[in-house]
Every structure is written in structure tokens, then in C-alpha cells.
XYZ file of N, CA and C in Angstrom:
714
model
N -32.926 82.607 86.315
C -31.516 82.175 86.441
C -31.219 80.673 87.051
N -30.598 79.902 86.423
C -30.412 78.516 86.647
C -29.435 78.458 87.813
N -29.776 77.697 88.877
C -28.998 77.447 90.027
C -27.921 76.603 89.587
N -26.721 76.696 89.644
C -25.648 76.089 89.239
C -25.516 74.728 90.183
N -25.871 74.832 91.309
C -26.057 73.459 92.199
C -26.778 72.556 91.531
N -28.152 72.805 90.998
C -29.149 72.089 90.500
C -28.638 71.399 89.189
N -28.010 72.280 88.359
C -27.374 71.517 87.147
C -26.302 70.583 87.336
N -25.348 70.870 88.551
C -24.534 69.770 88.855
C -25.222 68.613 89.325
N -26.100 68.733 90.073
C -26.902 67.717 90.691
C -27.443 66.917 89.410
N -28.056 67.650 88.638
C -28.559 66.683 87.484
C -27.621 65.963 86.817
N -26.617 66.753 86.449
C -25.358 66.083 85.755
C -24.910 64.647 86.614
N -24.738 64.978 87.764
C -24.480 63.865 88.638
C -25.364 62.837 88.665
N -26.632 63.056 88.718
C -27.581 61.822 88.725
C -27.611 61.183 87.355
N -27.370 62.046 86.454
C -27.177 61.415 84.756
C -26.028 60.492 84.770
N -24.881 60.954 85.353
C -23.761 60.076 85.366
C -24.065 58.804 86.150
N -24.778 58.819 87.225
C -24.895 57.657 87.933
C -25.982 56.702 87.487
N -26.988 57.289 86.585
C -27.744 56.430 85.809
C -26.855 55.743 84.589
N -26.072 56.391 84.059
C -25.292 55.920 83.032
C -24.426 54.810 83.520
N -23.733 54.964 84.832
C -22.971 53.805 85.224
C -23.822 52.659 85.627
N -25.036 52.856 86.356
C -25.928 51.753 86.432
C -26.157 51.003 85.242
N -26.563 51.856 84.351
C -26.942 51.043 83.012
C -25.745 50.191 82.264
N -24.588 50.729 82.514
C -23.559 50.138 81.978
C -23.378 48.799 82.833
N -23.464 48.832 84.202
C -23.179 47.867 84.939
C -24.256 46.697 84.968
N -25.575 47.015 84.374
C -26.597 46.087 84.207
C -26.228 45.402 82.892
N -25.922 46.294 81.847
C -25.462 45.601 80.659
C -24.367 44.675 80.762
N -23.324 44.968 81.533
C -22.070 44.142 81.824
C -22.660 42.781 82.633
N -23.648 42.905 83.354
C -23.925 41.621 84.323
C -24.631 40.847 83.217
N -25.370 41.380 82.187
C -26.200 40.763 81.291
C -25.067 39.783 80.493
N -24.147 40.555 79.990
C -23.146 39.882 79.356
C -22.482 38.633 80.005
N -22.181 39.004 81.276
C -21.581 37.714 81.992
C -22.608 36.543 82.207
N -23.772 36.795 82.428
C -24.675 35.938 82.757
C -24.904 35.210 81.345
N -24.926 35.880 80.322
C -25.100 35.088 79.017
C -24.086 34.234 78.642
N -22.821 34.685 79.065
C -21.607 34.034 78.714
C -21.653 32.617 79.652
N -21.981 32.976 80.956
C -21.956 31.681 81.754
C -23.029 30.648 81.329
N -24.210 30.873 80.973
C -25.216 30.019 80.665
C -24.871 29.302 79.106
N -24.222 30.220 78.240
C -23.834 29.835 76.814
C -22.760 28.579 77.231
N -21.765 28.889 78.071
C -20.665 28.048 78.215
C -21.080 26.634 79.128
N -22.042 26.616 79.736
C -22.511 25.364 80.508
C -23.206 24.498 79.696
N -22.894 23.116 79.746
C -23.520 22.123 79.144
C -24.665 21.756 79.833
N -25.026 22.270 81.003
C -26.246 21.739 82.016
C -26.799 23.124 82.361
N -28.197 23.281 82.455
C -28.942 24.263 83.122
C -28.222 24.874 84.195
N -28.228 26.278 84.105
C -27.458 26.959 85.264
C -28.255 27.705 86.173
N -28.121 27.337 87.391
C -29.015 27.922 88.623
C -28.696 29.305 88.764
N -29.804 30.049 89.340
C -29.576 31.599 89.687
C -28.646 31.778 90.898
N -28.494 30.856 91.603
C -27.620 30.669 92.819
C -26.061 30.818 92.129
N -26.025 30.024 91.226
C -24.546 29.758 90.617
C -24.316 31.197 89.894
N -25.225 31.802 89.302
C -24.957 33.102 88.641
C -24.775 34.136 89.620
N -25.432 34.154 90.674
C -25.348 35.214 91.638
C -24.014 35.149 92.367
N -23.335 33.927 92.423
C -21.829 34.027 93.019
C -20.978 34.642 92.084
N -21.318 34.834 90.730
C -20.148 35.374 89.647
C -20.579 36.627 89.259
N -21.628 37.307 89.656
C -22.244 38.604 89.186
C -21.978 39.469 90.439
N -21.768 40.753 90.177
C -21.503 41.735 91.246
C -22.613 41.705 92.322
N -22.283 42.040 93.475
C -23.069 41.907 94.545
C -24.200 42.777 94.320
N -25.410 42.312 94.852
C -26.769 42.866 95.045
C -27.250 43.077 93.471
N -26.736 42.404 92.415
C -27.318 42.037 91.230
C -28.754 41.481 91.314
N -29.799 41.913 90.664
C -31.002 41.070 90.759
C -30.938 40.159 89.630
N -30.499 38.877 89.808
C -30.150 37.875 88.920
C -31.555 37.585 88.215
N -32.625 37.168 88.866
C -33.778 36.986 88.247
C -34.449 37.976 87.104
N -34.247 39.213 87.436
C -34.620 40.227 86.420
C -33.706 40.297 85.311
N -32.427 40.149 85.514
C -31.535 40.048 84.211
C -31.846 38.869 83.405
N -32.065 37.828 84.005
C -32.292 36.578 83.265
C -33.813 36.693 82.454
N -34.778 37.432 83.028
C -35.994 37.669 82.408
C -35.761 38.363 81.297
N -34.961 39.660 81.410
C -34.590 40.667 80.203
C -33.772 39.898 79.034
N -33.038 38.893 79.420
C -32.141 38.078 78.434
C -33.188 37.154 77.827
N -34.189 36.470 78.431
C -35.204 35.713 77.912
C -36.020 36.466 76.873
N -36.322 37.568 77.284
C -37.193 38.491 76.366
C -36.526 38.740 75.098
N -35.320 39.167 75.142
C -34.368 39.508 74.080
C -34.264 38.380 73.133
N -33.949 37.026 73.717
C -33.758 35.754 72.796
C -34.969 35.224 72.344
N -36.197 35.791 72.901
C -37.562 35.057 72.432
C -37.713 35.083 70.928
N -37.489 35.962 70.189
C -37.732 35.976 68.761
C -36.788 35.409 67.892
N -35.515 34.863 68.546
C -34.326 34.425 67.752
C -34.525 32.813 67.466
N -33.478 32.391 66.888
C -33.363 31.050 66.653
C -32.929 30.194 67.668
N -32.220 30.884 68.637
C -32.057 30.261 70.113
C -32.799 30.863 70.965
N -33.338 30.182 71.992
C -34.284 30.594 72.985
C -33.458 30.533 74.276
N -33.725 31.406 75.363
C -33.141 31.368 76.985
C -34.399 30.761 77.416
N -34.248 29.502 77.982
C -35.571 28.779 78.655
C -34.943 28.454 80.162
N -36.119 28.475 80.866
C -35.949 28.241 82.274
C -36.348 26.749 82.516
N -35.652 26.138 83.256
C -35.914 24.681 83.550
C -35.655 24.409 85.057
N -36.767 24.188 85.804
C -36.876 24.007 87.295
C -36.070 25.001 87.902
N -36.279 26.421 87.688
C -35.370 27.240 88.256
C -34.030 27.663 87.879
N -33.480 26.929 86.915
C -32.232 26.992 86.111
C -32.575 27.490 84.660
N -31.376 27.953 84.172
C -31.546 28.427 82.707
C -30.573 27.847 81.707
N -30.949 27.895 80.588
C -30.214 27.197 79.376
C -30.507 27.715 78.163
N -29.822 27.805 77.228
C -30.109 28.106 75.756
C -30.421 26.745 75.205
N -31.611 26.861 74.258
C -32.187 25.899 73.560
C -32.547 26.278 72.226
N -32.363 25.537 71.269
C -33.041 25.723 69.829
C -34.700 26.057 69.910
N -34.837 27.255 69.093
C -36.445 27.447 69.062
C -37.214 26.381 68.802
N -38.311 26.100 69.558
C -39.044 25.030 69.223
C -39.597 24.965 67.848
N -39.851 26.060 67.238
C -40.473 25.942 65.795
C -39.124 25.492 64.729
N -38.073 25.663 65.177
C -36.872 25.208 64.143
C -36.245 23.984 64.522
N -36.725 23.308 65.494
C -36.061 22.184 65.764
C -36.091 21.085 64.559
N -36.692 21.029 63.566
C -36.915 20.231 62.457
C -35.727 20.520 61.456
N -35.090 21.728 61.540
C -33.818 21.963 60.776
C -32.680 21.293 61.305
N -32.656 20.886 62.520
C -31.464 20.539 63.230
C -31.275 18.828 62.936
N -30.027 18.697 62.372
C -29.872 17.322 62.055
C -29.378 16.658 63.023
N -29.846 15.459 63.472
C -29.236 14.673 64.524
C -28.927 13.230 64.054
N -28.482 12.997 62.818
C -28.426 11.769 62.513
C -27.186 10.929 63.003
N -26.067 11.734 63.594
C -24.960 11.126 64.028
C -25.224 10.825 65.533
N -26.308 11.375 66.122
C -26.666 10.975 67.659
C -28.162 10.653 67.809
N -28.693 9.834 66.990
C -29.961 9.506 66.961
C -30.343 8.765 68.357
N -31.328 9.183 69.122
C -31.825 8.585 70.317
C -32.697 7.502 69.781
N -32.635 6.333 70.364
C -33.364 5.352 70.115
C -34.822 5.592 70.760
N -35.886 5.187 70.145
C -37.240 5.269 70.775
C -37.469 4.370 71.713
N -38.138 4.747 72.651
C -38.476 4.220 74.077
C -39.299 3.211 73.788
N -39.469 1.990 74.351
C -40.463 0.969 74.185
C -41.879 1.588 74.874
N -42.837 0.682 74.472
C -44.127 1.166 75.013
C -44.216 1.055 76.499
N -43.458 -0.077 76.992
C -43.101 -0.164 78.513
C -42.744 0.934 79.246
N -41.387 1.309 78.729
C -40.625 2.313 79.089
C -41.303 3.853 79.187
N -42.197 3.935 78.075
C -42.981 5.159 78.106
C -43.901 5.240 79.237
N -44.651 3.903 79.383
C -45.789 3.946 80.415
C -45.138 4.190 81.631
N -44.102 3.518 82.022
C -43.454 3.725 83.282
C -42.864 5.083 83.637
N -42.225 5.690 82.552
C -42.007 7.190 82.753
C -43.131 8.000 82.889
N -44.188 7.893 82.292
C -45.361 8.551 82.566
C -46.071 8.411 83.952
N -45.836 7.186 84.344
C -46.439 7.126 85.659
C -45.502 7.578 86.924
N -44.187 7.485 86.786
C -43.396 8.204 87.547
C -43.425 9.749 87.273
N -43.657 10.288 86.299
C -43.826 11.832 86.410
C -44.886 12.232 86.943
N -46.138 11.466 86.687
C -47.514 12.165 87.304
C -47.543 11.745 88.692
N -47.250 10.438 89.119
C -47.224 9.855 90.537
C -46.239 10.059 91.575
N -45.054 10.576 91.104
C -43.767 10.737 91.955
C -44.332 11.463 93.344
N -43.679 10.894 94.381
C -42.813 9.740 94.438
C -43.529 8.374 94.571
N -42.996 7.480 93.674
C -43.647 6.459 93.450
C -42.784 5.143 93.587
N -43.043 4.145 94.094
C -42.371 2.752 94.118
C -42.491 1.819 92.874
N -41.616 0.957 92.906
C -41.816 -0.028 91.710
C -43.097 -0.871 91.988
N -43.213 -1.133 92.986
C -44.729 -2.001 93.368
C -45.888 -1.063 92.863
N -45.864 0.104 93.132
C -46.927 1.229 92.836
C -47.070 1.175 91.296
N -45.923 1.279 90.741
C -45.978 1.260 89.260
C -46.610 0.072 88.656
N -46.120 -1.204 89.152
C -46.640 -2.393 88.729
C -48.374 -2.585 88.857
N -48.721 -1.927 90.049
C -50.051 -2.119 90.543
C -50.866 -1.188 89.686
N -50.374 0.139 89.102
C -51.114 0.905 88.179
C -51.217 0.239 86.550
N -50.011 -0.505 86.447
C -49.915 -0.871 85.001
C -50.573 -2.218 85.068
N -50.652 -2.946 86.140
C -51.185 -4.115 86.007
C -50.473 -5.339 85.517
N -48.928 -5.046 85.484
C -48.119 -5.939 84.887
C -46.751 -5.860 85.621
N -45.790 -6.661 85.834
C -44.573 -6.671 86.345
C -43.588 -5.717 85.402
N -42.776 -4.857 86.003
C -41.828 -3.864 85.417
C -40.628 -4.629 85.599
N -39.804 -4.862 84.467
C -38.483 -5.359 84.443
C -37.406 -4.352 84.847
N -36.526 -4.947 85.456
C -35.262 -3.913 85.912
C -34.740 -3.305 84.818
N -34.831 -4.099 83.537
C -33.988 -3.385 82.442
C -34.833 -1.918 81.990
N -36.245 -1.979 82.007
C -37.056 -0.944 81.816
C -36.634 0.438 82.560
N -36.387 0.224 83.912
C -36.034 1.181 84.749
C -34.660 1.705 84.518
N -33.597 0.652 84.082
C -32.167 0.941 83.757
C -32.130 1.909 82.641
N -33.004 1.654 81.549
C -32.995 2.558 80.385
C -33.420 3.911 80.884
N -34.364 4.102 81.750
C -34.789 5.450 82.021
C -33.855 6.290 82.897
N -33.175 5.467 83.572
C -32.107 6.043 84.656
C -30.829 6.249 83.749
N -30.600 5.479 82.704
C -29.348 5.701 81.962
C -29.503 7.180 81.005
N -30.759 7.167 80.582
C -31.140 8.370 80.104
C -31.154 9.665 80.944
N -31.054 9.424 82.079
C -30.986 10.605 82.947
C -32.255 11.228 83.295
N -33.412 10.623 83.239
C -34.735 11.121 83.069
C -35.438 10.522 84.612
N -34.885 9.596 85.194
C -35.343 9.078 86.503
C -34.369 8.882 87.424
N -34.820 9.034 88.605
C -33.763 8.793 89.834
C -34.465 8.287 91.188
N -33.402 7.748 91.894
C -33.907 7.358 93.108
C -34.070 8.450 94.181
N -35.280 8.691 94.490
C -35.450 9.871 95.598
C -35.077 9.564 97.118
N -35.695 8.322 97.457
C -35.694 8.012 99.033
C -36.121 6.666 99.171
N -36.390 6.399 100.528
C -36.886 4.905 100.809
C -38.266 5.257 101.565
N -39.294 4.798 101.243
C -40.689 4.863 101.780
C -40.621 4.191 103.177
N -41.270 4.772 104.104
C -41.584 4.299 105.677
C -42.525 3.093 105.756
N -42.498 2.132 104.926
C -43.375 1.185 105.102
C -42.514 -0.231 105.036
N -43.110 -1.430 105.469
C -42.430 -2.720 105.453
C -41.545 -2.839 104.087
N -40.441 -3.278 104.290
C -39.269 -3.411 103.287
C -38.734 -2.235 102.885
N -39.006 -1.030 103.102
C -38.461 0.182 102.831
C -38.319 0.400 101.216
N -39.283 0.331 100.555
C -39.161 0.285 98.973
C -38.565 1.630 98.709
N -37.704 1.592 97.550
C -37.246 2.733 97.169
C -38.213 3.764 96.271
N -38.375 4.924 96.401
C -38.886 5.895 95.745
C -38.331 6.444 94.635
N -39.321 6.695 93.455
C -38.730 7.121 92.197
C -39.306 8.426 91.799
N -38.416 9.337 91.135
C -39.090 10.722 90.756
C -38.203 10.752 89.278
N -38.752 12.072 88.592
C -38.084 12.441 87.559
C -36.872 13.507 87.970
N -36.083 13.686 87.047
C -34.762 14.739 87.111
C -34.941 16.158 86.290
N -33.954 16.867 86.524
C -34.139 18.153 85.716
C -33.938 17.955 84.240
N -32.943 16.779 84.099
C -32.898 16.537 82.604
C -34.279 16.019 82.074
N -34.968 15.454 82.788
C -36.429 15.076 82.053
C -37.168 16.291 81.632
N -37.089 17.272 82.609
C -37.813 18.587 82.069
C -37.104 19.262 80.782
N -35.708 19.318 80.976
C -34.979 20.046 79.983
C -35.327 19.305 78.655
N -35.246 17.742 78.526
C -35.469 17.163 77.259
C -36.892 17.327 76.791
N -37.791 17.244 77.406
C -39.158 17.551 77.179
C -39.849 18.830 76.941
N -39.149 19.754 77.240
C -39.307 21.204 76.940
C -40.118 21.947 78.147
N -39.937 21.207 79.413
C -40.922 21.710 80.574
C -40.038 22.625 81.419
N -40.675 23.734 81.822
C -39.920 24.504 82.915
C -40.123 23.929 84.142
N -41.356 23.301 84.525
C -41.744 22.475 85.737
C -42.450 21.451 85.663
N -42.972 20.647 86.614
C -43.804 19.697 86.498
C -45.124 20.027 86.312
N -45.470 21.342 86.784
C -46.887 21.516 86.546
C -47.169 21.834 84.983
N -46.202 21.869 84.465
C -46.482 22.029 82.816
C -46.787 20.596 82.156
N -46.461 19.640 82.652
C -47.014 18.339 82.330
C -48.428 18.551 81.631
N -48.651 17.903 80.335
C -50.162 18.031 79.957
C -51.263 17.426 80.818
N -52.246 18.210 80.695
C -53.565 17.726 81.455
C -54.291 16.805 80.745
N -55.503 16.456 81.605
C -56.361 15.492 80.644
C -56.813 15.995 79.320
N -57.236 17.228 79.313
C -57.903 17.645 77.878
C -56.716 17.480 76.585
N -55.563 18.108 77.221
C -54.244 18.029 76.447
C -53.915 16.536 75.773
N -54.158 15.729 76.819
C -53.625 14.288 76.512
C -54.847 13.625 75.440
N -55.973 14.058 75.787
C -57.183 13.533 74.816
C -56.787 14.168 73.488
N -56.532 15.445 73.388
C -56.100 16.158 71.975
C -55.290 15.410 71.376
N -54.250 14.960 72.136
C -53.028 14.501 71.477
C -53.238 12.922 71.039
N -54.476 12.415 71.310
C -54.761 11.092 71.041
C -54.112 9.845 71.809
N -53.627 10.551 73.003
C -53.039 9.665 73.916
C -53.776 8.796 74.975
N -55.205 9.402 74.893
C -56.064 8.462 75.839
C -57.264 8.041 74.941
N -57.884 7.102 75.410
C -58.992 6.390 74.885
C -60.175 7.323 75.147
N -61.058 7.469 73.951
C -62.459 8.226 74.206
C -63.240 7.658 75.050
N -62.916 6.331 75.532
C -63.999 5.642 76.531
C -63.376 5.492 77.900
N -62.644 6.566 78.502
C -62.190 6.346 79.713
C -63.113 6.586 80.753
N -63.167 6.210 81.972
C -64.259 6.319 83.068
C -64.439 7.952 83.245
N -65.616 8.019 83.751
C -66.124 9.363 84.081
C -65.392 10.013 85.073
N -65.023 9.067 86.018
C -64.365 9.672 87.299
C -62.723 9.857 87.235
N -62.276 9.588 85.890
C -60.771 9.625 85.626
C -60.248 10.767 85.705
N -59.240 11.046 86.317
C -58.512 12.447 86.555
C -56.997 12.073 86.434
N -56.433 13.145 85.977
C -54.834 13.275 85.877
C -54.177 13.579 87.393
N -53.431 12.791 87.939
C -52.923 13.119 89.302
C -52.082 14.272 89.262
N -51.867 15.110 90.200
C -50.840 16.284 90.284
C -49.399 15.953 90.991
N -48.629 15.776 90.214
C -47.327 15.479 90.609
C -46.643 16.426 91.630
N -45.705 15.890 92.633
C -45.028 16.675 93.582
C -44.294 17.748 92.894
N -44.216 18.892 93.626
C -43.769 20.176 92.728
C -42.341 20.454 93.257
N -41.879 19.753 94.066
C -40.326 19.885 94.583
C -39.638 18.693 94.807
N -38.405 18.777 95.059
C -37.407 17.627 95.240
C -37.287 17.231 96.967
N -38.123 17.895 97.710
C -38.033 17.748 99.094
C -38.833 16.312 99.333
N -38.277 15.715 100.229
C -38.737 14.339 100.711
C -40.057 14.514 101.337
N -41.069 13.576 101.156
C -42.281 13.640 101.873
C -42.467 13.172 103.271
N -43.367 13.114 104.005
C -43.255 12.831 105.309
C -42.909 11.241 105.600
N -43.339 10.496 104.518
C -43.164 9.022 104.395
C -41.847 8.512 103.832
N -41.052 9.517 103.610
C -39.977 9.036 102.657
C -38.612 9.547 103.878
N -37.840 8.551 103.780
C -36.337 8.736 104.322
C -35.190 9.038 103.108
N -34.199 9.838 103.392
C -33.200 9.966 102.614
C -32.324 8.716 102.278
N -31.744 8.493 100.885
C -31.079 7.361 100.695
C -29.646 7.644 101.242
N -29.022 6.553 102.081
C -27.874 6.550 102.502
C -26.768 5.920 101.797
N -25.393 5.971 102.314
C -24.492 5.232 101.678
C -24.729 3.702 101.440
N -25.352 3.218 102.519
C -25.586 1.675 102.503
C -26.616 1.400 101.657
N -27.725 2.340 101.351
C -28.592 2.025 100.438
C -28.138 2.015 99.013
N -27.304 3.076 98.857
C -26.579 3.146 97.480
C -25.798 1.866 97.180
N -25.129 1.195 98.296
C -24.288 0.230 97.912
C -25.284 -1.157 97.800
N -26.537 -1.115 98.281
C -27.363 -2.073 98.286
C -27.927 -2.115 96.935
N -28.439 -1.025 96.505
C -28.831 -0.714 95.069
C -27.774 -0.942 94.081
N -26.450 -1.255 94.384
C -25.592 -1.452 93.346
C -24.955 -0.119 92.579
N -25.244 1.018 93.183
C -24.653 2.390 92.650
C -23.315 2.584 93.164
N -22.948 2.078 94.453
C -21.755 2.331 94.877
C -20.912 0.983 95.163
N -19.660 0.874 95.149
C -18.974 -0.191 95.648
C -19.084 -0.304 97.156
N -18.871 -1.413 97.624
C -19.280 -1.453 99.178
C -17.910 -0.951 99.891
N -17.962 -0.298 100.829
C -16.808 0.193 101.528
C -15.978 -0.680 101.755
N -14.629 -0.241 101.818
C -13.549 -1.437 102.090
C -13.109 -2.202 100.906
N -13.796 -1.975 99.719
C -13.451 -2.679 98.666
C -13.153 -1.486 97.303
N -12.553 -1.983 96.361
C -12.199 -1.035 95.207
C -12.604 -1.777 93.978
N -13.151 -0.781 93.062
C -13.666 -1.202 91.840
C -12.275 -1.454 90.862
N -12.393 -2.417 90.018
C -11.234 -2.602 89.177
C -11.326 -1.497 87.954
């Protein structure tokens, strides 16, 4: 004979599981909508503030990523944030004639590569690596593209500004994080390195987070004014 209490308990547990599943589905729909509506990668912190309390945001995003993996649009992670992007194997069918990005000059590509691999790095250090002077225009192009930013100021004479890459840099080049930058063998395979490179040549490991190093100070309001990024206090821009 079946105990009525056991049957009621089973039905109650079944209903609870059904409600939990429905709540997870609704949370996935909300997260999907928030990422879709954003023009920039969305952080998990932003999603957590808008999803029901105690929601496992990371687990939800991983499930959505798996669901979108075989589709024409993929959910990708960019430095801890999430965004929808065209599947890599379909990028050739997307026409961008009306918004064609100009190719970077050789100098700009060299400077961008040095900043990506050596960050935090100063302009003088970039010039030392390249062996030639770097024009302000080259850095301006990279900053206007949103790929390079001022990080801080080095605690050395003259307090030079340190440079690093941005989240937009990772997003544009399809990288989840800086450790996904191509290594020595990948660069050789792509024909980007000479076959006669020194035997002791190696690719540096870039800093993996945005925190300032021990020899960097944060950029202040006065620094931004000095760099021409803000109008001096007490004046107004026309």
C-alpha cells in the first residue's frame, strides 16, 4: 500500500523542480535579452544586478554559450564580459562596405603588438624595442580605435605614462583574454616572424589584469589635463 504522505511529498518535490526549471529558463531569457540589447560586452556583475537573487550567472552564461555554439551568432566571453558576435566561420558573408575600417600602417601594427605583449609599457620602451621614434599620430590612431589606453604613470624620473590594451582590443581580435594572444609557434606558422630569429628569442607574457603594478601610479585629474584629455579646471571648452 502506498503511503499518501510519500505521494504528496513526491508531487511537492516535482512541483518545486518544475518551478526551479522555469526560473532558470526565465533567467536565461533575461540574460540573453540584456546581452543582445547592449552595444558593448556585458559584465556578469551587471547581469547579477538584474537577475533574481542567488542566480548562478556564470552557469547560465555557459549554458547559453553552449546553446549558441552551432548557430550563426555565438555568445562569446571577452575579459569576463559577454557579447553576441557573428560566428567566425561566417564572417566572410557579412558585408561591411559602408563601414570599412582602414588598414593600420606597419608602424601602428608594430606599436600595437609591442603594447599588447609588453604592457604596461612606456613610449620610450616602445621606441627602444622598435629602434625608431614613435610619432604621436601612431598612438592617436590606436587610441581613437579604442584599442590602446593610458594605464598609469611609471615611478621613474619623468614619470612616463604607461600604455596597455583595452577590452575593445580583445573584442575586435576575437580574444577572450590576453593569454589567448598567439605564441611563438603560432606567429611562425602565420609567417609573421622571420625564420632566422635568434635562438634565445621568446614571446613575453603580458600582464593578465588591469591592476597597476608596483612601479605604477594611478593617473590623476592633473595628469589627464597634462595629457590633453581634459580641459584644465576653471576653464570651459567651447
